[in-house]
Amino acid sequence: MRSNGTCFDGQLLRPVRWLIACHPILLVMILSSSAAGGDTSILKPPNGSVVAIVVFEDLQCVGCASAAPALEEIARTENVPLIRHDFPSPAHDWARKAAVFARFFDSRSKKIGDEFRRHIFAEQLQITSDNLSALAAQFAARHNIGLPFAIDPDGRFVQQVQQDIKLGLRVGVQHTPVVFVVTTAANPSVVEVDDAEHLSRVVIEMKAKASKGR
């Protein structure tokens, strides 16, 4: 049964290796399939890059919060883009709203948008649907950004989040986080990974193939 992107589904079937890689004392179990039966060939690196890391994440997902530092570190170390896609679970009461706030901050600068995501992950266990807006306002104030009462009057940011959800469903994402390494210069061109050690190795291998013109 598909989980529609839930981070935890009640059916606790396998360890989240991302969570263990970042926090060895934690053992969390989730659905056994992550991207099953989807068309991953539609995932591509951005223009100008031959290798990229792609993650589908939910800002209310504990596993996503644990995976995020490793993803950013490997992307930085290996000098490859980290492409984030929102995949908020309908079971999470503030995840979609947080994703919309993140898109608002992206519109000011991608750097600030990513910093907001880090802040949400860091404060995740203290966030509720009631205090999320206040937290976003405090973040905006620290960055000298005016946060309007209506942050998305034309629905542009909601549409961007919805487009990511549609992409995730097309790819076959069933829960978060789901991480891929994508390339234009190797076969296979898309590899799903489930822990930081594997991710680093796959990125290095794909970069090596790309440098050889394969």
PDB file of C-alpha atoms in Angstrom:
ATOM      1  CA  MET A   1       0.000   0.000   0.000  1.00  0.00           C
ATOM      2  CA  ARG A   2       1.381   3.375  -1.003  1.00  0.00           C
ATOM      3  CA  SER A   3       2.057   5.744   1.833  1.00  0.00           C
ATOM      4  CA  ASN A   4       1.546   8.997  -0.096  1.00  0.00           C
ATOM      5  CA  GLY A   5       4.813  10.386   1.158  1.00  0.00           C
ATOM      6  CA  THR A   6       4.412   9.740   4.856  1.00  0.00           C
ATOM      7  CA  CYS A   7       7.581   9.785   6.873  1.00  0.00           C
ATOM      8  CA  PHE A   8       6.097   7.287   9.323  1.00  0.00           C
ATOM      9  CA  ASP A   9       3.178   5.060   8.370  1.00  0.00           C
ATOM     10  CA  GLY A  10       2.428   2.932  11.399  1.00  0.00           C
ATOM     11  CA  GLN A  11       3.627  -0.183   9.557  1.00  0.00           C
ATOM     12  CA  LEU A  12       7.201  -0.203  10.806  1.00  0.00           C
ATOM     13  CA  LEU A  13       9.091  -2.376   8.382  1.00  0.00           C
ATOM     14  CA  ARG A  14      12.693  -1.283   7.828  1.00  0.00           C
ATOM     15  CA  PRO A  15      15.392   0.933   9.368  1.00  0.00           C
ATOM     16  CA  VAL A  16      15.901   4.388   7.936  1.00  0.00           C
ATOM     17  CA  ARG A  17      19.565   4.149   7.115  1.00  0.00           C
ATOM     18  CA  TRP A  18      19.795   7.918   6.612  1.00  0.00           C
ATOM     19  CA  LEU A  19      18.734   8.422  10.198  1.00  0.00           C
ATOM     20  CA  ILE A  20      21.186   5.837  11.481  1.00  0.00           C
ATOM     21  CA  ALA A  21      24.036   7.347   9.448  1.00  0.00           C
ATOM     22  CA  CYS A  22      23.518  10.705  11.144  1.00  0.00           C
ATOM     23  CA  HIS A  23      22.394   9.491  14.579  1.00  0.00           C
ATOM     24  CA  PRO A  24      23.651   5.934  15.253  1.00  0.00           C
ATOM     25  CA  ILE A  25      21.716   5.636  18.505  1.00  0.00           C
ATOM     26  CA  LEU A  26      18.399   6.042  16.706  1.00  0.00           C
ATOM     27  CA  LEU A  27      16.581   3.235  14.930  1.00  0.00           C
ATOM     28  CA  VAL A  28      13.447   4.240  13.051  1.00  0.00           C
ATOM     29  CA  MET A  29      11.416   1.879  10.875  1.00  0.00           C
ATOM     30  CA  ILE A  30       9.410   2.843   7.803  1.00  0.00           C
ATOM     31  CA  LEU A  31       7.954   1.370   4.624  1.00  0.00           C
ATOM     32  CA  SER A  32      10.147  -1.050   2.718  1.00  0.00           C
ATOM     33  CA  SER A  33       9.841   0.657  -0.675  1.00  0.00           C
ATOM     34  CA  SER A  34      10.908   4.195  -1.411  1.00  0.00           C
ATOM     35  CA  ALA A  35      10.658   4.775  -5.159  1.00  0.00           C
ATOM     36  CA  ALA A  36       8.880   1.784  -6.621  1.00  0.00           C
ATOM     37  CA  GLY A  37       7.458   1.553 -10.103  1.00  0.00           C
ATOM     38  CA  GLY A  38       8.082   5.165 -11.077  1.00  0.00           C
ATOM     39  CA  ASP A  39       9.834   6.830 -13.984  1.00  0.00           C
ATOM     40  CA  THR A  40      13.118   8.010 -12.506  1.00  0.00           C
ATOM     41  CA  SER A  41      14.534   8.748 -15.966  1.00  0.00           C
ATOM     42  CA  ILE A  42      12.844  12.160 -15.829  1.00  0.00           C
ATOM     43  CA  LEU A  43      15.286  13.249 -13.104  1.00  0.00           C
ATOM     44  CA  LYS A  44      18.164  15.228 -14.612  1.00  0.00           C
ATOM     45  CA  PRO A  45      21.015  17.412 -13.327  1.00  0.00           C
ATOM     46  CA  PRO A  46      20.526  21.150 -13.779  1.00  0.00           C
ATOM     47  CA  ASN A  47      21.956  22.815 -16.858  1.00  0.00           C
ATOM     48  CA  GLY A  48      25.726  23.048 -16.671  1.00  0.00           C
ATOM     49  CA  SER A  49      26.122  20.025 -14.369  1.00  0.00           C
ATOM     50  CA  VAL A  50      26.656  16.380 -15.270  1.00  0.00           C
ATOM     51  CA  VAL A  51      26.056  14.938 -11.772  1.00  0.00           C
ATOM     52  CA  ALA A  52      23.629  16.069  -9.058  1.00  0.00           C
ATOM     53  CA  ILE A  53      22.044  14.841  -5.831  1.00  0.00           C
ATOM     54  CA  VAL A  54      18.240  14.936  -5.812  1.00  0.00           C
ATOM     55  CA  VAL A  55      16.223  14.611  -2.610  1.00  0.00           C
ATOM     56  CA  PHE A  56      12.479  14.467  -2.010  1.00  0.00           C
ATOM     57  CA  GLU A  57      11.924  15.714   1.519  1.00  0.00           C
ATOM     58  CA  ASP A  58       9.273  16.734   4.022  1.00  0.00           C
ATOM     59  CA  LEU A  59      10.170  19.503   6.463  1.00  0.00           C
ATOM     60  CA  GLN A  60       8.212  17.742   9.224  1.00  0.00           C
ATOM     61  CA  CYS A  61       9.950  14.387   8.630  1.00  0.00           C
ATOM     62  CA  VAL A  62      12.451  13.341  11.316  1.00  0.00           C
ATOM     63  CA  GLY A  63      14.438  11.246   8.843  1.00  0.00           C
ATOM     64  CA  CYS A  64      14.702  14.217   6.468  1.00  0.00           C
ATOM     65  CA  ALA A  65      16.053  16.399   9.264  1.00  0.00           C
ATOM     66  CA  SER A  66      18.670  13.770  10.062  1.00  0.00           C
ATOM     67  CA  ALA A  67      19.660  13.234   6.419  1.00  0.00           C
ATOM     68  CA  ALA A  68      19.935  16.921   5.492  1.00  0.00           C
ATOM     69  CA  PRO A  69      23.385  17.669   6.992  1.00  0.00           C
ATOM     70  CA  ALA A  70      24.965  14.660   5.260  1.00  0.00           C
ATOM     71  CA  LEU A  71      23.388  15.592   1.928  1.00  0.00           C
ATOM     72  CA  GLU A  72      24.667  19.151   2.143  1.00  0.00           C
ATOM     73  CA  GLU A  73      28.136  18.070   3.252  1.00  0.00           C
ATOM     74  CA  ILE A  74      28.553  15.536   0.439  1.00  0.00           C
ATOM     75  CA  ALA A  75      27.234  17.992  -2.154  1.00  0.00           C
ATOM     76  CA  ARG A  76      29.691  20.600  -0.894  1.00  0.00           C
ATOM     77  CA  THR A  77      32.654  18.212  -0.664  1.00  0.00           C
ATOM     78  CA  GLU A  78      32.066  16.706  -4.109  1.00  0.00           C
ATOM     79  CA  ASN A  79      31.063  20.051  -5.661  1.00  0.00           C
ATOM     80  CA  VAL A  80      27.770  18.818  -7.099  1.00  0.00           C
ATOM     81  CA  PRO A  81      24.347  20.506  -6.939  1.00  0.00           C
ATOM     82  CA  LEU A  82      21.843  19.438  -4.287  1.00  0.00           C
ATOM     83  CA  ILE A  83      18.358  19.645  -5.788  1.00  0.00           C
ATOM     84  CA  ARG A  84      15.597  19.711  -3.185  1.00  0.00           C
ATOM     85  CA  HIS A  85      12.009  18.740  -3.976  1.00  0.00           C
ATOM     86  CA  ASP A  86       9.165  19.191  -1.515  1.00  0.00           C
ATOM     87  CA  PHE A  87       7.112  16.097  -0.793  1.00  0.00           C
ATOM     88  CA  PRO A  88       5.053  16.998   2.294  1.00  0.00           C
ATOM     89  CA  SER A  89       2.963  14.202   3.720  1.00  0.00           C
ATOM     90  CA  PRO A  90      -0.789  14.748   4.023  1.00  0.00           C
ATOM     91  CA  ALA A  91      -0.446  13.173   7.473  1.00  0.00           C
ATOM     92  CA  HIS A  92       1.768  16.049   8.657  1.00  0.00           C
ATOM     93  CA  ASP A  93      -0.163  19.073   9.833  1.00  0.00           C
ATOM     94  CA  TRP A  94       2.368  21.825   9.093  1.00  0.00           C
ATOM     95  CA  ALA A  95       4.716  20.351   6.461  1.00  0.00           C
ATOM     96  CA  ARG A  96       3.030  21.873   3.407  1.00  0.00           C
ATOM     97  CA  LYS A  97       2.775  25.307   5.025  1.00  0.00           C
ATOM     98  CA  ALA A  98       6.484  25.140   5.911  1.00  0.00           C
ATOM     99  CA  ALA A  99       7.290  24.250   2.309  1.00  0.00           C
ATOM    100  CA  VAL A 100       5.388  27.326   1.133  1.00  0.00           C
ATOM    101  CA  PHE A 101       7.335  29.501   3.578  1.00  0.00           C
ATOM    102  CA  ALA A 102      10.558  27.964   2.238  1.00  0.00           C
ATOM    103  CA  ARG A 103       9.528  28.880  -1.306  1.00  0.00           C
ATOM    104  CA  PHE A 104       8.860  32.436  -0.157  1.00  0.00           C
ATOM    105  CA  PHE A 105      12.392  32.668   1.243  1.00  0.00           C
ATOM    106  CA  ASP A 106      13.757  31.018  -1.928  1.00  0.00           C
ATOM    107  CA  SER A 107      12.244  33.921  -3.851  1.00  0.00           C
ATOM    108  CA  ARG A 108      14.441  36.294  -1.823  1.00  0.00           C
ATOM    109  CA  SER A 109      17.513  34.103  -2.369  1.00  0.00           C
ATOM    110  CA  LYS A 110      18.175  30.394  -2.639  1.00  0.00           C
ATOM    111  CA  LYS A 111      20.752  30.719   0.119  1.00  0.00           C
ATOM    112  CA  ILE A 112      18.174  32.146   2.522  1.00  0.00           C
ATOM    113  CA  GLY A 113      15.636  29.529   1.484  1.00  0.00           C
ATOM    114  CA  ASP A 114      18.071  26.736   2.280  1.00  0.00           C
ATOM    115  CA  GLU A 115      18.963  28.391   5.567  1.00  0.00           C
ATOM    116  CA  PHE A 116      15.266  28.463   6.461  1.00  0.00           C
ATOM    117  CA  ARG A 117      15.017  24.736   5.750  1.00  0.00           C
ATOM    118  CA  ARG A 118      17.989  24.082   8.036  1.00  0.00           C
ATOM    119  CA  HIS A 119      16.331  26.187  10.733  1.00  0.00           C
ATOM    120  CA  ILE A 120      13.074  24.249  10.415  1.00  0.00           C
ATOM    121  CA  PHE A 121      14.901  20.939  10.650  1.00  0.00           C
ATOM    122  CA  ALA A 122      16.843  22.137  13.690  1.00  0.00           C
ATOM    123  CA  GLU A 123      13.680  23.315  15.485  1.00  0.00           C
ATOM    124  CA  GLN A 124      11.447  20.571  14.127  1.00  0.00           C
ATOM    125  CA  LEU A 125      10.473  18.942  17.413  1.00  0.00           C
ATOM    126  CA  GLN A 126       9.346  22.285  18.871  1.00  0.00           C
ATOM    127  CA  ILE A 127       7.277  23.351  15.852  1.00  0.00           C
ATOM    128  CA  THR A 128       3.505  23.103  15.730  1.00  0.00           C
ATOM    129  CA  SER A 129       0.923  24.267  13.239  1.00  0.00           C
ATOM    130  CA  ASP A 130       0.161  27.084  15.687  1.00  0.00           C
ATOM    131  CA  ASN A 131       3.691  28.483  16.097  1.00  0.00           C
ATOM    132  CA  LEU A 132       5.103  27.917  12.594  1.00  0.00           C
ATOM    133  CA  SER A 133       4.095  31.360  11.309  1.00  0.00           C
ATOM    134  CA  ALA A 134       5.686  33.073  14.314  1.00  0.00           C
ATOM    135  CA  LEU A 135       8.891  31.121  13.787  1.00  0.00           C
ATOM    136  CA  ALA A 136       8.949  32.127  10.111  1.00  0.00           C
ATOM    137  CA  ALA A 137       8.383  35.770  11.082  1.00  0.00           C
ATOM    138  CA  GLN A 138      11.277  35.645  13.554  1.00  0.00           C
ATOM    139  CA  PHE A 139      13.514  34.119  10.878  1.00  0.00           C
ATOM    140  CA  ALA A 140      12.485  36.830   8.409  1.00  0.00           C
ATOM    141  CA  ALA A 141      13.186  39.583  10.939  1.00  0.00           C
ATOM    142  CA  ARG A 142      16.692  38.234  11.595  1.00  0.00           C
ATOM    143  CA  HIS A 143      17.372  38.497   7.875  1.00  0.00           C
ATOM    144  CA  ASN A 144      15.780  41.934   7.481  1.00  0.00           C
ATOM    145  CA  ILE A 145      13.038  40.519   5.303  1.00  0.00           C
ATOM    146  CA  GLY A 146       9.534  41.875   5.500  1.00  0.00           C
ATOM    147  CA  LEU A 147       7.131  38.976   5.865  1.00  0.00           C
ATOM    148  CA  PRO A 148       3.767  40.015   4.422  1.00  0.00           C
ATOM    149  CA  PHE A 149       0.527  38.822   5.982  1.00  0.00           C
ATOM    150  CA  ALA A 150      -0.245  36.979   2.735  1.00  0.00           C
ATOM    151  CA  ILE A 151       3.030  35.431   1.609  1.00  0.00           C
ATOM    152  CA  ASP A 152       1.521  33.791  -1.476  1.00  0.00           C
ATOM    153  CA  PRO A 153      -1.344  35.959  -2.739  1.00  0.00           C
ATOM    154  CA  ASP A 154      -1.269  34.564  -6.268  1.00  0.00           C
ATOM    155  CA  GLY A 155      -0.669  30.939  -5.251  1.00  0.00           C
ATOM    156  CA  ARG A 156       2.714  30.784  -6.965  1.00  0.00           C
ATOM    157  CA  PHE A 157       4.516  29.078  -4.085  1.00  0.00           C
ATOM    158  CA  VAL A 158       1.704  26.607  -3.495  1.00  0.00           C
ATOM    159  CA  GLN A 159       1.892  25.725  -7.182  1.00  0.00           C
ATOM    160  CA  GLN A 160       5.637  25.143  -6.953  1.00  0.00           C
ATOM    161  CA  VAL A 161       5.159  22.760  -4.034  1.00  0.00           C
ATOM    162  CA  GLN A 162       2.361  20.973  -5.874  1.00  0.00           C
ATOM    163  CA  GLN A 163       4.569  20.547  -8.928  1.00  0.00           C
ATOM    164  CA  ASP A 164       7.189  18.860  -6.744  1.00  0.00           C
ATOM    165  CA  ILE A 165       4.555  16.531  -5.295  1.00  0.00           C
ATOM    166  CA  LYS A 166       3.405  15.585  -8.799  1.00  0.00           C
ATOM    167  CA  LEU A 167       7.012  14.930  -9.802  1.00  0.00           C
ATOM    168  CA  GLY A 168       7.550  12.741  -6.755  1.00  0.00           C
ATOM    169  CA  LEU A 169       4.427  10.710  -7.514  1.00  0.00           C
ATOM    170  CA  ARG A 170       5.557  10.274 -11.104  1.00  0.00           C
ATOM    171  CA  VAL A 171       8.970   9.121  -9.934  1.00  0.00           C
ATOM    172  CA  GLY A 172       7.311   6.694  -7.514  1.00  0.00           C
ATOM    173  CA  VAL A 173       8.235   8.290  -4.197  1.00  0.00           C
ATOM    174  CA  GLN A 174       6.359   6.639  -1.338  1.00  0.00           C
ATOM    175  CA  HIS A 175       7.957   8.210   1.721  1.00  0.00           C
ATOM    176  CA  THR A 176      10.669  10.663   2.670  1.00  0.00           C
ATOM    177  CA  PRO A 177      13.556  11.135   2.464  1.00  0.00           C
ATOM    178  CA  VAL A 178      14.228   9.597  -0.942  1.00  0.00           C
ATOM    179  CA  VAL A 179      17.626  10.421  -2.432  1.00  0.00           C
ATOM    180  CA  PHE A 180      18.957   9.896  -5.948  1.00  0.00           C
ATOM    181  CA  VAL A 181      22.218  10.578  -7.726  1.00  0.00           C
ATOM    182  CA  VAL A 182      21.484  11.629 -11.301  1.00  0.00           C
ATOM    183  CA  THR A 183      23.796  12.159 -14.246  1.00  0.00           C
ATOM    184  CA  THR A 184      23.843  12.719 -17.972  1.00  0.00           C
ATOM    185  CA  ALA A 185      27.091  10.840 -18.477  1.00  0.00           C
ATOM    186  CA  ALA A 186      26.681   7.279 -17.189  1.00  0.00           C
ATOM    187  CA  ASN A 187      24.496   4.221 -17.365  1.00  0.00           C
ATOM    188  CA  PRO A 188      22.442   3.878 -15.226  1.00  0.00           C
ATOM    189  CA  SER A 189      21.730   7.592 -15.197  1.00  0.00           C
ATOM    190  CA  VAL A 190      19.776   7.488 -11.914  1.00  0.00           C
ATOM    191  CA  VAL A 191      20.778   5.616  -8.757  1.00  0.00           C
ATOM    192  CA  GLU A 192      18.733   5.637  -5.565  1.00  0.00           C
ATOM    193  CA  VAL A 193      20.791   5.648  -2.363  1.00  0.00           C
ATOM    194  CA  ASP A 194      19.818   5.040   1.234  1.00  0.00           C
ATOM    195  CA  ASP A 195      22.772   6.109   3.364  1.00  0.00           C
ATOM    196  CA  ALA A 196      25.533   8.696   3.411  1.00  0.00           C
ATOM    197  CA  GLU A 197      28.387   6.257   2.767  1.00  0.00           C
ATOM    198  CA  HIS A 198      26.641   4.871  -0.295  1.00  0.00           C
ATOM    199  CA  LEU A 199      25.794   8.369  -1.527  1.00  0.00           C
ATOM    200  CA  SER A 200      29.379   9.562  -1.354  1.00  0.00           C
ATOM    201  CA  ARG A 201      30.595   6.488  -3.227  1.00  0.00           C
ATOM    202  CA  VAL A 202      27.993   6.758  -5.977  1.00  0.00           C
ATOM    203  CA  VAL A 203      28.675  10.471  -6.505  1.00  0.00           C
ATOM    204  CA  ILE A 204      32.411   9.824  -6.803  1.00  0.00           C
ATOM    205  CA  GLU A 205      31.845   6.953  -9.239  1.00  0.00           C
ATOM    206  CA  MET A 206      29.500   8.974 -11.436  1.00  0.00           C
ATOM    207  CA  LYS A 207      31.865  11.935 -11.474  1.00  0.00           C
ATOM    208  CA  ALA A 208      34.699   9.612 -12.530  1.00  0.00           C
ATOM    209  CA  LYS A 209      32.620   8.194 -15.386  1.00  0.00           C
ATOM    210  CA  ALA A 210      31.624  11.682 -16.467  1.00  0.00           C
ATOM    211  CA  SER A 211      35.258  12.810 -16.535  1.00  0.00           C
ATOM    212  CA  LYS A 212      36.063   9.886 -18.841  1.00  0.00           C
ATOM    213  CA  GLY A 213      33.286  10.869 -21.181  1.00  0.00           C
ATOM    214  CA  ARG A 214      31.175   7.775 -20.612  1.00  0.00           C
TER     215      ARG A 214
END
